[in-house]
Coordinates of C-alpha atoms in Angstrom, one line a residue:
M22 CA 71.8 96.1 61.5
K23 CA 73.3 95.7 65.0
K24 CA 73.2 98.7 67.0
W25 CA 76.0 99.4 69.5
K26 CA 74.9 101.2 72.6
V27 CA 77.3 103.7 74.0
V28 CA 76.7 105.3 77.2
V29 CA 78.3 108.4 78.5
T30 CA 78.2 107.9 82.2
D31 CA 78.6 111.5 83.2
W32 CA 79.7 114.8 81.7
E33 CA 79.9 118.5 82.6
Y34 CA 79.9 120.2 79.2
A35 CA 77.1 122.2 77.5
D36 CA 76.4 119.6 75.0
L37 CA 78.0 116.4 73.5
R38 CA 78.5 117.7 70.1
F39 CA 82.1 116.6 69.8
E40 CA 81.2 113.0 70.8
E41 CA 78.1 113.1 68.5
N42 CA 80.4 114.1 65.6
V43 CA 82.7 111.2 66.0
L44 CA 80.1 108.5 67.0
L45 CA 76.9 109.3 65.0
R46 CA 78.5 109.3 61.7
H47 CA 78.1 105.5 62.2
D48 CA 74.5 104.4 61.8
S49 CA 75.2 101.5 63.9
I50 CA 75.9 103.4 67.1
K51 CA 73.2 104.7 69.5
L52 CA 74.6 107.4 71.8
V53 CA 73.0 107.5 75.3
S54 CA 73.8 110.3 78.0
A55 CA 73.7 109.7 81.7
Q56 CA 74.6 111.8 84.7
C57 CA 75.8 109.0 87.0
K58 CA 77.0 109.8 90.6
T59 CA 77.2 106.3 92.2
E60 CA 78.0 102.8 91.1
E61 CA 74.3 101.8 91.4
D62 CA 73.6 104.7 88.8
V63 CA 76.2 103.4 86.4
I64 CA 75.1 99.8 86.7
E65 CA 71.4 101.0 85.9
A66 CA 72.4 103.0 82.9
C67 CA 75.1 100.9 81.6
R68 CA 74.3 97.2 82.2
D69 CA 73.6 96.5 78.5
A70 CA 76.0 99.0 77.0
D71 CA 78.7 97.9 74.6
A72 CA 80.9 100.8 75.5
L73 CA 81.2 103.6 78.2
I74 CA 82.6 107.0 78.1
N75 CA 83.6 108.0 81.5
Q76 CA 84.4 111.2 83.5
Y77 CA 83.9 111.2 87.3
A78 CA 81.3 108.3 87.8
P79 CA 82.9 105.3 89.8
I80 CA 83.4 102.2 87.7
G81 CA 84.6 99.8 90.4
R82 CA 84.7 95.9 90.5
K83 CA 80.9 95.9 91.2
V84 CA 80.1 97.7 88.1
I85 CA 82.6 95.9 85.8
E86 CA 81.0 92.6 87.1
A87 CA 77.5 94.1 86.2
L88 CA 78.2 94.9 82.6
E89 CA 76.8 92.3 80.4
K90 CA 78.5 92.8 77.1
C91 CA 80.8 96.0 77.4
K92 CA 83.9 95.6 75.2
V93 CA 85.5 99.1 76.0
I94 CA 85.6 101.9 78.5
T95 CA 87.3 105.1 77.5
R96 CA 87.8 108.1 79.9
Y97 CA 88.0 111.8 79.5
G98 CA 91.6 112.8 80.2
V99 CA 94.8 111.1 81.3
G100 CA 93.8 109.4 84.7
V101 CA 91.9 106.3 85.0
N102 CA 91.6 106.2 88.6
T103 CA 87.9 106.0 88.3
I104 CA 88.0 102.5 87.0
D105 CA 89.2 99.2 88.3
L106 CA 91.6 98.3 85.7
D107 CA 92.3 94.8 87.0
A108 CA 88.5 93.9 87.1
A109 CA 88.2 95.2 83.6
T110 CA 91.1 93.3 82.4
E111 CA 89.7 90.1 83.8
K112 CA 86.4 90.5 82.0
G113 CA 88.2 91.4 78.8
I114 CA 87.2 95.1 78.6
C115 CA 89.7 97.5 77.0
V116 CA 90.2 100.7 78.9
A117 CA 91.4 103.6 77.1
N118 CA 92.2 107.2 77.9
V119 CA 93.5 110.4 76.2
P120 CA 97.0 111.0 77.4
D121 CA 98.1 113.5 74.8
Y122 CA 95.2 116.2 74.6
C123 CA 96.6 118.9 77.0
M124 CA 100.4 118.6 77.3
D125 CA 101.0 122.2 76.4
E126 CA 98.2 123.5 78.5
V127 CA 99.4 121.8 81.7
A128 CA 103.0 122.5 81.1
D129 CA 102.0 126.1 80.6
H130 CA 99.9 126.0 83.6
A131 CA 102.7 124.6 85.8
L132 CA 105.0 127.4 84.5
A133 CA 102.3 130.0 85.1
L134 CA 102.0 129.0 88.8
L135 CA 105.7 129.0 89.2
L136 CA 106.1 132.5 87.8
S137 CA 103.1 133.8 89.7
W138 CA 104.4 132.5 93.0
T139 CA 108.0 133.6 92.6
R140 CA 107.1 137.0 91.3
K141 CA 104.1 137.3 94.0
I142 CA 101.6 138.3 91.1
T143 CA 98.6 137.0 93.0
L144 CA 99.5 138.7 96.2
A145 CA 100.5 142.1 94.6
N146 CA 97.3 142.0 92.8
Y147 CA 95.2 141.5 95.8
H148 CA 97.0 144.5 97.7
V149 CA 96.8 146.9 94.8
K150 CA 93.1 146.2 94.3
N151 CA 92.7 146.8 98.2
G152 CA 94.4 150.2 98.1
K153 CA 97.9 149.2 99.0
W154 CA 100.2 150.4 96.4
D155 CA 103.8 149.2 98.1
F156 CA 106.1 146.7 96.3
K157 CA 107.4 145.7 99.9
V158 CA 104.2 143.5 100.4
T159 CA 105.9 141.1 98.0
Q160 CA 109.2 140.9 99.9
P161 CA 111.1 138.8 99.6
I162 CA 111.4 138.0 95.7
Y163 CA 114.5 136.2 94.4
R164 CA 116.0 136.1 90.9
L165 CA 114.9 133.0 88.9
R166 CA 118.1 132.6 87.0
G167 CA 120.5 130.0 88.4
R168 CA 117.9 128.4 90.6
T169 CA 116.8 124.6 90.3
I170 CA 113.4 123.0 89.3
G171 CA 112.8 119.4 90.3
L172 CA 110.2 117.5 88.2
V173 CA 108.4 114.6 90.0
G174 CA 107.6 112.3 87.0
F175 CA 109.4 112.9 83.6
G176 CA 106.6 111.9 81.1
K177 CA 105.6 114.0 78.2
I178 CA 104.2 116.9 80.2
P179 CA 107.2 117.5 82.5
Q180 CA 109.5 117.0 79.4
M181 CA 107.5 120.0 77.9
L182 CA 108.0 122.0 81.1
A183 CA 111.7 121.3 81.2
E184 CA 112.1 122.9 77.5
K185 CA 109.9 125.8 78.7
V186 CA 111.9 126.8 81.9
K187 CA 115.5 126.3 80.3
P188 CA 115.5 129.6 78.5
L189 CA 114.7 131.2 82.0
G190 CA 118.0 130.0 83.3
L191 CA 116.7 127.2 85.6
K192 CA 118.6 123.9 86.2
V193 CA 116.3 120.9 85.7
L194 CA 116.3 117.7 88.0
A195 CA 113.8 115.1 87.6
Y196 CA 112.7 111.7 89.5
D197 CA 111.3 109.0 87.4
P198 CA 112.3 105.4 88.2
Y199 CA 110.9 104.2 84.9
F200 CA 112.7 106.8 82.6
P201 CA 116.0 105.9 81.0
K202 CA 118.9 107.9 82.5
H203 CA 120.7 108.4 79.2
L204 CA 117.5 109.7 77.6
A205 CA 117.2 112.3 80.2
E206 CA 120.7 113.4 79.9
E207 CA 120.1 113.9 76.1
K208 CA 117.5 116.3 77.2
G209 CA 119.7 118.1 79.5
V210 CA 117.9 116.9 82.8
A211 CA 119.7 115.1 85.6
L212 CA 117.7 112.1 87.0
V213 CA 118.0 111.8 90.7
E214 CA 116.3 110.0 93.5
L215 CA 113.4 111.7 95.2
D216 CA 115.2 112.5 98.3
E217 CA 117.8 114.3 96.5
L218 CA 115.5 116.2 94.2
C219 CA 113.6 117.4 97.4
A220 CA 117.0 118.5 98.9
Q221 CA 118.3 120.4 96.0
S222 CA 115.2 122.0 94.3
D223 CA 114.2 125.4 94.8
F224 CA 110.7 124.6 92.9
I225 CA 109.4 121.1 92.8
S226 CA 106.6 120.5 90.2
V227 CA 104.6 117.2 90.5
H228 CA 103.5 115.5 87.4
A229 CA 103.3 111.7 88.9
P230 CA 100.0 109.8 87.9
L231 CA 97.9 108.8 90.9
M232 CA 98.0 105.1 91.7
E233 CA 98.6 103.2 94.9
A234 CA 102.4 103.5 94.5
T235 CA 102.1 107.4 94.1
R236 CA 99.2 108.1 96.6
G237 CA 100.9 110.4 99.2
M238 CA 104.4 110.0 97.9
I239 CA 105.1 113.7 98.8
G240 CA 104.7 113.5 102.6
E241 CA 106.1 114.6 105.8
Q242 CA 109.4 112.8 105.1
Q243 CA 109.9 114.8 101.8
F244 CA 108.9 118.0 103.1
A245 CA 111.4 117.6 105.8
R246 CA 114.3 117.5 103.2
M247 CA 113.1 120.6 101.3
K248 CA 114.7 124.0 101.4
K249 CA 112.8 126.5 103.7
D250 CA 112.6 128.9 100.5
A251 CA 111.1 126.1 98.5
I252 CA 107.8 126.1 96.8
I253 CA 105.8 123.0 95.6
I254 CA 103.5 123.0 92.4
N255 CA 100.9 120.4 91.6
T256 CA 99.1 119.9 88.3
S257 CA 98.7 116.2 88.5
R258 CA 96.4 114.8 91.2
G259 CA 95.7 116.0 94.7
P260 CA 96.2 112.8 96.5
V261 CA 100.0 112.5 95.0
I262 CA 100.9 115.0 97.9
H263 CA 100.1 114.1 101.5
E264 CA 97.7 117.2 102.1
K265 CA 97.9 117.2 105.9
A266 CA 101.8 117.0 105.8
L267 CA 101.8 119.9 103.3
V268 CA 99.7 121.9 105.7
D269 CA 101.8 121.2 108.4
A270 CA 104.9 122.2 106.4
L271 CA 103.6 125.3 105.4
T272 CA 102.3 126.2 108.9
K273 CA 105.7 125.4 110.4
G274 CA 107.7 127.3 107.7
Q275 CA 109.4 124.1 106.5
I276 CA 108.6 125.5 102.9
A277 CA 107.9 128.8 101.5
G278 CA 104.7 128.1 99.6
A279 CA 102.6 126.0 97.3
A280 CA 100.8 126.6 94.1
L281 CA 98.0 124.0 93.5
D282 CA 95.7 123.2 90.6
V283 CA 94.6 120.0 92.4
V284 CA 93.7 119.1 96.0
E285 CA 92.6 115.8 97.6
E286 CA 89.1 116.8 97.8
E287 CA 87.6 118.7 94.9
P288 CA 86.0 121.2 95.2
I289 CA 88.0 122.2 98.1
P290 CA 86.1 122.4 101.3
K291 CA 85.2 126.0 102.4
D292 CA 86.8 125.6 105.7
H293 CA 90.1 124.1 104.2
P294 CA 93.2 125.7 105.8
L295 CA 94.9 126.2 102.4
L296 CA 92.3 128.8 101.5
S297 CA 93.4 131.3 104.4
M298 CA 97.2 131.0 103.4
D299 CA 98.8 134.0 101.7
N300 CA 101.7 131.7 100.5
V301 CA 99.5 129.3 98.6
I302 CA 98.0 129.9 95.1
L303 CA 95.0 127.8 94.1
T304 CA 93.3 127.2 90.7
P305 CA 90.2 124.9 90.3
H306 CA 91.8 121.9 88.4
A307 CA 92.0 124.0 85.3
A308 CA 95.4 123.3 84.1
W309 CA 94.1 120.8 81.3
Y310 CA 91.8 123.5 80.0
S311 CA 91.9 125.3 76.6
E312 CA 89.0 125.2 74.0
E313 CA 91.3 123.1 71.8
A314 CA 92.3 120.8 74.3
A315 CA 88.7 120.1 75.4
A316 CA 87.5 119.4 71.8
E317 CA 90.5 117.1 71.4
M318 CA 89.8 115.3 74.6
R319 CA 86.4 114.6 73.9
S320 CA 86.6 113.6 70.3
K321 CA 89.4 111.2 71.1
A322 CA 87.6 109.7 74.0
A323 CA 84.7 109.0 71.6
M324 CA 87.2 107.6 69.0
G325 CA 88.5 105.2 71.4
V326 CA 85.1 103.5 71.1
V327 CA 85.2 103.7 67.3
D328 CA 88.5 101.7 67.6
V329 CA 87.0 98.9 69.2
L330 CA 83.3 98.8 67.9
I331 CA 83.6 99.8 64.5
A332 CA 87.2 99.0 63.4
G333 CA 87.5 96.0 65.6
E334 CA 90.9 97.1 66.8
Y335 CA 92.5 97.8 70.2
P336 CA 92.1 101.4 71.1
K337 CA 94.9 103.7 70.2
Y338 CA 95.5 104.7 73.8
L339 CA 94.9 101.3 75.4
V340 CA 95.7 101.5 79.1
N341 CA 95.3 97.9 80.4
Q342 CA 97.7 96.1 77.8
K343 CA 97.3 92.7 79.6
V344 CA 93.7 92.6 78.2
K345 CA 95.3 91.5 75.0
E346 CA 95.9 88.2 76.7
R347 CA 91.9 87.9 77.1
V348 CA 90.6 89.5 74.1
E349 CA 91.7 89.4 70.5
L350 CA 91.3 92.2 68.3
K351 CA 93.1 93.7 65.3
P352 CA 96.3 95.8 65.9
S353 CA 95.6 99.4 66.3
R354 CA 96.0 101.3 62.9
P355 CA 94.1 104.6 63.8
E356 CA 96.0 107.2 61.8
Q357 CA 93.5 107.9 59.3
R358 CA 90.5 107.9 61.7
Y359 CA 92.2 110.3 64.1
Q360 CA 93.4 112.7 61.3
S361 CA 89.9 113.4 60.6
L362 CA 89.3 114.9 64.2

């Protein structure tokens, strides 16, 4: 019997029980775990692998070209910025992600950051625990109802956030050049250009995926258009916001504050200026997390491997659709498999 070698390039969990539960029910799969940090580490561990499951380890063109028989690379989570998609497509390797595992969690986290900042929860907590019982340390606080939130990107997560904030009395704007205007209107959201969103919004929540077109898309020009009492929230990827421009805008008082789950360099450096700013809330890239979301993400990442190696189908969450021009598999029909997760 042919044995498929599946390598987890790197992982930060206590064990791999969810991956094992999906993969090792198939006798033809051999699961190998690694803790790769560099491209050289990945090449050494994965050169003869049939499939890779990836977290943070870099899988650039050099790695892709060294893979001798890989058919599929799946990635924990939504972003696939660790993987050279063009190189994988050219070599006929399917790349899959898990785009739907934490939609509620990220939308909830963005809302929690918005409420924590606007009600000055973090600031008040700090002062109370340090012996200062005085509401005046939180001044000014403004009423939420009647204000405007602008969503940068209007995929599934910001759509969920839009539904969560409407009962709070917020008007919702969104910028997304790929989303049909009439569908946004049906959801009660006004699609606008990015400059208009920046100028009109009291709160700006960033939900754009990281790619070359979005890297630094919120920068000096955008901050200059924002209201002085605006706050910016980011639960997507740190580099979507030009961090130096953000620090400058906060320092100069161009905007009122920021609430960030992600930053350009993670973990954030100990001497980073954002750490010393009272008008900034930081969380450690935790928006995605719940016990249920973690289990779903890991199981679905493993199932993407099963889609290709065992079922002979394109993975349910295929990212590089153009790979279909280079490799022929059966159409994806994953319903029964995924119901078992």
